[in-house]
Coordinates of N, CA, C and O in Angstrom, one line a residue:
X1 N 0.6 -1.2 -0.2 CA 0.1 0.1 -0.4 C 0.8 1.2 0.0 O 1.3 0.9 0.5
X2 N 0.2 2.6 -0.9 CA 1.2 3.4 -0.7 C 0.8 4.1 0.7 O 0.0 4.3 1.5
X3 N 1.3 5.6 0.8 CA 1.3 6.2 2.3 C 1.3 7.4 1.6 O 1.9 7.8 0.0
X4 N 0.2 8.0 1.6 CA -0.3 9.5 1.3 C -0.2 10.5 2.4 O -0.9 10.2 4.0
X5 N 0.1 12.1 2.1 CA 0.2 13.2 3.2 C -1.4 13.7 3.1 O -1.9 13.8 1.7
X6 N -2.4 14.3 4.3 CA -3.1 14.5 4.3 C -3.1 15.7 4.9 O -3.2 16.0 6.3
X7 N -2.8 17.3 3.8 CA -2.5 18.6 4.8 C -3.9 19.3 5.5 O -4.3 19.4 4.5
X8 N -3.8 19.4 6.3 CA -5.4 20.6 6.5 C -4.7 21.8 6.3 O -3.8 22.0 7.1
X9 N -5.8 22.5 5.5 CA -5.4 23.8 5.6 C -6.2 25.1 6.0 O -7.7 25.0 6.3
X10 N -6.1 25.9 7.1 CA -6.4 27.0 8.1 C -6.2 28.2 7.9 O -5.2 28.5 7.2
X11 N -6.9 28.9 8.0 CA -7.2 30.3 7.3 C -6.0 31.1 8.5 O -6.8 31.0 9.7
X12 N -5.5 31.7 8.5 CA -4.9 32.8 8.9 C -6.0 33.8 9.4 O -6.5 34.4 9.2
X13 N -5.6 34.3 10.5 CA -6.3 34.4 12.0 C -7.8 33.9 11.7 O -8.4 34.8 12.5
X14 N -8.1 32.7 11.4 CA -9.5 32.2 11.9 C -9.6 32.5 13.2 O -8.8 32.2 14.1
X15 N -11.3 32.4 13.6 CA -11.3 32.0 14.8 C -12.1 30.4 14.9 O -12.7 29.7 14.0
X16 N -12.0 29.7 15.8 CA -12.6 28.3 15.6 C -14.0 28.1 16.2 O -14.5 29.3 16.6
X17 N -14.3 27.8 15.3 CA -16.0 27.2 15.7 C -16.3 27.3 17.1 O -16.0 26.7 17.6
X18 N -17.9 27.5 16.9 CA -18.3 27.1 18.1 C -18.4 26.0 19.1 O -18.3 25.4 20.1
X19 N -18.2 24.9 17.7 CA -18.9 23.1 18.0 C -17.4 22.5 17.8 O -17.0 21.4 17.5
X20 N -16.3 22.9 18.4 CA -15.0 22.8 18.1 C -15.0 21.5 18.9 O -14.0 20.5 18.0
X21 N -15.6 20.9 19.7 CA -15.5 20.1 20.5 C -16.3 19.0 19.5 O -15.5 17.9 19.7
X22 N -17.5 19.2 19.3 CA -17.5 18.1 18.4 C -17.2 18.0 17.6 O -17.6 16.9 16.7
X23 N -16.3 18.9 17.0 CA -15.1 18.7 15.7 C -14.9 17.8 15.8 O -14.3 16.7 15.2
X24 N -13.5 17.8 16.6 CA -12.8 16.5 17.5 C -13.2 15.9 17.6 O -12.5 14.7 17.3
X25 N -14.4 15.6 18.1 CA -14.7 13.8 18.3 C -14.5 13.5 17.0 O -14.9 12.1 17.4
X26 N -15.8 14.1 16.4 CA -16.2 13.3 15.3 C -14.6 13.1 14.0 O -14.8 12.1 13.5
X27 N -13.9 13.9 14.9 CA -12.3 13.5 13.0 C -11.7 12.1 14.7 O -11.3 11.9 14.0
X28 N -12.0 12.3 15.9 CA -11.3 11.1 16.3 C -12.2 9.9 16.2 O -11.3 8.7 15.6
X29 N -13.6 10.1 15.8 CA -14.3 8.8 15.0 C -13.9 8.2 13.5 O -13.3 7.5 13.4
X30 N -13.4 9.4 12.9 CA -12.5 9.5 11.3 C -11.6 8.4 11.7 O -11.0 7.5 11.3
X31 N -10.5 8.9 12.6 CA -9.7 8.4 12.8 C -9.6 6.8 13.1 O -8.8 6.3 12.9
X32 N -10.1 6.8 14.5 CA -10.7 5.6 14.5 C -10.9 4.4 13.3 O -10.7 3.4 13.7
X33 N -12.1 5.1 12.7 CA -12.3 4.2 11.5 C -11.1 4.2 10.7 O -11.0 2.8 10.3
X34 N -10.0 5.1 10.5 CA -9.0 4.7 9.8 C -8.0 3.9 10.6 O -7.4 2.4 9.6
X35 N -7.8 3.9 11.6 CA -7.2 2.6 12.7 C -7.7 0.9 12.1 O -6.9 0.0 11.8
X36 N -8.8 1.1 12.2 CA -9.6 -0.4 12.4 C -9.5 -0.8 10.3 O -9.1 -1.3 10.7
X37 N -9.7 -0.2 9.8 CA -9.1 -0.5 8.4 C -7.8 -0.4 7.6 O -7.5 -0.7 6.6
X38 N -6.6 -0.2 9.0 CA -5.8 -0.6 8.6 C -4.6 0.9 8.1 O -4.0 0.9 7.3
X39 N -5.5 2.1 7.7 CA -5.2 2.8 7.3 C -4.4 4.4 7.6 O -3.3 4.7 7.4
X40 N -4.9 4.4 9.1 CA -4.7 4.7 10.1 C -3.1 5.4 9.7 O -2.1 4.0 10.7
X41 N -1.5 6.2 9.6 CA -0.4 5.7 10.4 C 0.1 6.6 10.9 O 0.9 6.4 12.5
X42 N -0.5 7.9 11.5 CA -0.2 9.7 12.1 C -0.8 10.3 11.9 O -0.8 10.5 10.5
X43 N -1.1 11.6 12.6 CA -1.7 12.6 12.3 C -0.8 13.5 14.0 O -0.4 13.1 14.9
X44 N -1.3 14.7 13.4 CA -0.9 15.2 14.7 C -1.7 16.6 14.0 O -1.4 16.9 12.5
X45 N -2.0 18.1 14.9 CA -1.8 19.5 14.2 C -0.5 20.2 14.9 O 0.3 19.9 15.5
X46 N -0.4 21.2 14.2 CA 0.4 22.3 14.2 C 0.2 23.1 14.8 O -1.0 23.7 14.7
X47 N 1.1 23.7 15.7 CA 0.8 25.4 16.1 C 1.3 26.2 15.3 O 0.8 26.2 14.1
X48 N 0.7 27.9 15.0 CA 0.1 28.5 14.3 C 1.6 28.8 13.7 O 2.5 28.7 14.1
X49 N 2.1 29.5 12.3 CA 2.8 29.9 11.3 C 4.2 30.6 12.3 O 5.1 30.6 11.7
X50 N 3.5 31.4 13.2 CA 3.9 32.1 14.0 C 5.5 31.1 15.0 O 6.3 32.1 15.7
X51 N 4.8 30.6 15.4 CA 5.9 30.0 15.9 C 7.2 29.2 15.0 O 8.1 28.6 15.8
X52 N 6.9 29.1 13.9 CA 8.1 28.2 13.6 C 9.2 29.2 13.5 O 9.7 30.1 13.3
X53 N 10.1 28.7 12.6 CA 11.8 28.5 12.4 C 12.5 28.4 11.6 O 12.0 27.0 11.4
X54 N 12.9 29.2 10.8 CA 13.3 28.8 9.8 C 15.1 28.4 9.2 O 15.6 29.4 9.7
X55 N 15.3 27.5 9.0 CA 17.1 27.6 9.4 C 17.2 27.4 7.5 O 16.9 26.9 6.6
X56 N 18.3 28.3 6.8 CA 18.7 27.9 5.4 C 20.3 27.9 5.5 O 21.0 29.1 6.1
X57 N 20.7 26.8 4.7 CA 22.1 26.3 4.9 C 23.2 27.5 3.6 O 22.6 27.3 2.4
X58 N 23.8 28.3 4.3 CA 24.8 28.6 2.8 C 26.6 28.4 3.2 O 26.9 28.6 4.0
X59 N 26.7 26.8 2.4 CA 28.4 26.6 2.5 C 28.0 25.9 4.2 O 26.9 25.1 4.2
X60 N 28.5 26.3 4.8 CA 29.1 26.1 6.0 C 28.1 26.0 7.5 O 27.9 26.1 8.2
X61 N 27.4 27.9 7.0 CA 26.7 28.5 8.0 C 25.5 28.4 7.7 O 24.8 27.7 6.5
X62 N 24.4 28.4 8.8 CA 23.1 28.0 8.8 C 22.0 29.3 9.5 O 23.0 29.8 10.6
X63 N 21.7 30.2 8.0 CA 21.0 31.4 9.0 C 19.7 31.1 9.5 O 18.6 30.3 9.0
X64 N 19.1 31.4 10.9 CA 17.9 31.0 11.7 C 17.5 32.1 11.4 O 18.2 33.3 12.4
X65 N 16.1 32.0 11.2 CA 15.1 33.2 10.9 C 14.0 32.9 11.8 O 13.7 31.7 12.0
X66 N 13.2 34.0 13.0 CA 12.1 33.9 12.9 C 10.5 33.4 12.1 O 11.1 34.2 11.4
X67 N 9.7 32.7 12.2 CA 8.8 32.9 11.3 C 8.5 31.8 10.4 O 9.6 30.8 10.6
X68 N 7.5 31.8 9.7 CA 7.2 30.6 8.7 C 8.5 30.9 7.4 O 8.8 32.3 7.2
X69 N 8.3 29.6 6.5 CA 9.5 30.1 5.5 C 8.4 31.0 4.3 O 9.2 31.3 3.7
X70 N 7.2 30.2 4.2 CA 6.2 31.3 3.0 C 5.2 31.8 3.7 O 4.4 31.5 4.8
X71 N 4.5 33.1 3.8 CA 4.6 34.3 4.2 C 3.1 33.7 4.0 O 2.6 33.8 2.5
X72 N 1.8 33.5 3.9 CA 0.5 32.8 3.4 C -0.8 33.7 4.4 O -0.6 33.4 4.9
X73 N -1.9 33.4 3.7 CA -3.2 34.0 4.0 C -3.8 32.5 4.9 O -4.7 32.4 5.2
X74 N -2.9 31.5 4.1 CA -3.4 30.1 4.5 C -2.6 29.6 5.1 O -1.1 29.7 4.4
X75 N -2.3 28.4 5.7 CA -1.5 27.7 6.2 C -2.1 26.2 7.0 O -2.8 26.0 6.8
X76 N -0.6 25.3 7.1 CA -0.7 23.9 7.5 C -0.9 24.0 8.9 O -0.5 24.3 10.0
X77 N -2.3 23.7 8.9 CA -3.0 23.5 10.8 C -2.4 22.2 11.3 O -2.7 22.2 12.8
X78 N -2.1 21.2 10.4 CA -2.9 19.5 10.7 C -2.0 18.8 10.0 O -2.4 19.0 8.3
X79 N -1.5 17.5 9.9 CA -1.7 16.3 8.7 C -1.7 15.5 9.6 O -2.0 15.0 10.5
X80 N -2.1 14.3 9.0 CA -1.8 12.6 8.3 C -1.4 12.1 7.5 O -1.5 12.7 6.7
X81 N -0.7 11.0 8.1 CA -0.2 10.2 7.2 C -0.4 8.9 7.3 O -1.4 8.4 8.1
X82 N -1.7 8.6 6.0 CA -2.8 7.6 6.3 C -1.6 6.4 4.8 O -1.2 6.6 3.5
X83 N -2.0 4.8 4.7 CA -2.2 4.0 4.0 C -3.3 4.0 3.3 O -4.2 3.8 3.5
X84 N -2.8 4.0 1.9 CA -4.2 3.6 0.7 C -4.0 2.7 -0.5 O -2.3 2.9 -0.6
X85 N -4.5 1.9 -0.9 CA -4.6 1.3 -2.1 C -3.8 1.9 -3.3 O -3.6 1.7 -4.1
X86 N -4.9 3.2 -3.4 CA -4.5 3.9 -4.4 C -5.1 5.5 -4.3 O -6.0 5.2 -3.1
X87 N -4.8 6.4 -5.2 CA -5.4 7.5 -4.8 C -6.8 7.2 -4.5 O -7.5 8.4 -3.7
X88 N -7.7 7.2 -5.5 CA -9.2 7.4 -5.0 C -9.7 6.6 -3.6 O -10.0 7.3 -3.0
X89 N -8.6 5.3 -2.8 CA -9.2 5.6 -1.7 C -8.2 6.6 -0.4 O -9.4 7.0 0.6
X90 N -7.6 7.3 -0.8 CA -7.2 8.4 -0.6 C -7.8 9.6 -0.7 O -7.9 10.2 0.6
X91 N -8.6 9.6 -1.2 CA -9.4 10.4 -1.7 C -10.7 10.1 -0.7 O -11.4 11.5 -0.5
X92 N -10.9 9.5 -0.8 CA -11.7 8.8 0.4 C -11.7 9.2 1.7 O -12.9 9.7 2.5
X93 N -10.7 8.8 2.0 CA -10.3 9.3 3.3 C -10.2 10.7 3.5 O -11.0 11.4 5.1
X94 N -9.8 11.8 2.8 CA -9.7 13.4 2.6 C -11.0 13.5 2.5 O -10.9 14.6 3.5
X95 N -11.5 13.0 1.9 CA -13.2 13.4 1.8 C -13.9 13.5 3.0 O -14.6 14.2 3.6
X96 N -13.5 12.6 4.3 CA -14.4 11.6 5.7 C -13.4 13.1 6.1 O -14.4 13.9 7.0
X97 N -12.4 13.6 6.3 CA -11.7 14.7 6.9 C -12.1 15.8 6.8 O -12.6 16.6 7.7
X98 N -12.3 16.2 5.5 CA -12.5 17.4 5.0 C -13.7 17.7 5.2 O -14.6 18.9 5.9
X99 N -15.0 16.8 5.6 CA -16.2 16.7 6.3 C -16.6 17.0 7.3 O -16.9 18.2 7.6
X100 N -16.0 16.5 7.9 CA -15.7 16.6 9.3 C -15.3 18.3 9.8 O -15.5 18.8 10.6
X101 N -13.6 18.7 9.4 CA -13.5 19.5 9.9 C -14.0 21.1 9.0 O -13.4 22.4 9.7
X102 N -14.4 21.0 8.0 CA -15.2 21.7 7.0 C -13.8 22.6 6.4 O -14.1 24.2 6.3
X103 N -12.8 22.2 6.4 CA -11.7 22.8 6.0 C -11.0 22.4 4.7 O -10.9 21.3 4.5
X104 N -10.0 22.6 3.9 CA -9.5 22.4 2.7 C -8.7 21.2 3.1 O -7.9 21.2 3.9
X105 N -8.6 20.1 2.1 CA -7.4 18.8 2.4 C -6.9 18.9 1.2 O -7.3 19.0 0.4
X106 N -5.7 18.6 1.5 CA -4.0 18.5 0.3 C -4.3 16.9 0.4 O -3.4 16.6 1.4
X107 N -4.1 16.4 -0.7 CA -3.5 14.9 -0.2 C -2.7 14.4 -1.3 O -2.6 15.1 -2.4
X108 N -1.6 13.8 -0.9 CA -0.3 14.0 -2.1 C 0.4 12.7 -1.3 O 0.6 12.6 0.0
X109 N 0.5 11.8 -2.0 CA 1.4 10.7 -1.8 C 3.0 10.8 -1.8 O 3.6 11.4 -2.3
X110 N 3.2 10.1 -0.6 CA 4.3 9.9 -0.4 C 5.3 9.2 -1.2 O 4.9 8.3 -1.9
X111 N 6.6 9.7 -1.5 CA 7.6 9.3 -2.6 C 7.9 7.8 -2.7 O 7.5 7.2 -3.9
X112 N 8.1 7.5 -1.2 CA 9.2 6.1 -0.9 C 7.4 5.3 0.0 O 8.1 4.7 0.4
X113 N 6.6 6.0 -0.3 CA 5.4 5.5 0.9 C 4.9 4.1 0.1 O 4.0 3.2 -0.1

């Protein structure tokens, strides 16, 4: 089976919905469904882009700067790594996550997954 990255995008400055607890319960149910199907590998939420640190190597020097690598109105708020037989199956899992969260999901196959 191949592995896929499901990236969850969120708008900068977005306000959490009032029913966030309900959404998270539903997300845990989808994750449990993926575990039962053998599709779930790993998932995590990420802190805001303002917490990021960027390292740029130039020769033997490494420049360290605060902030995200790319400034954007949307950022990756979390991700899942899943196993799926093919892109169609990965799209099915991604659709379930997108429906629960109400946020855009990008699906990308892992190169060696």
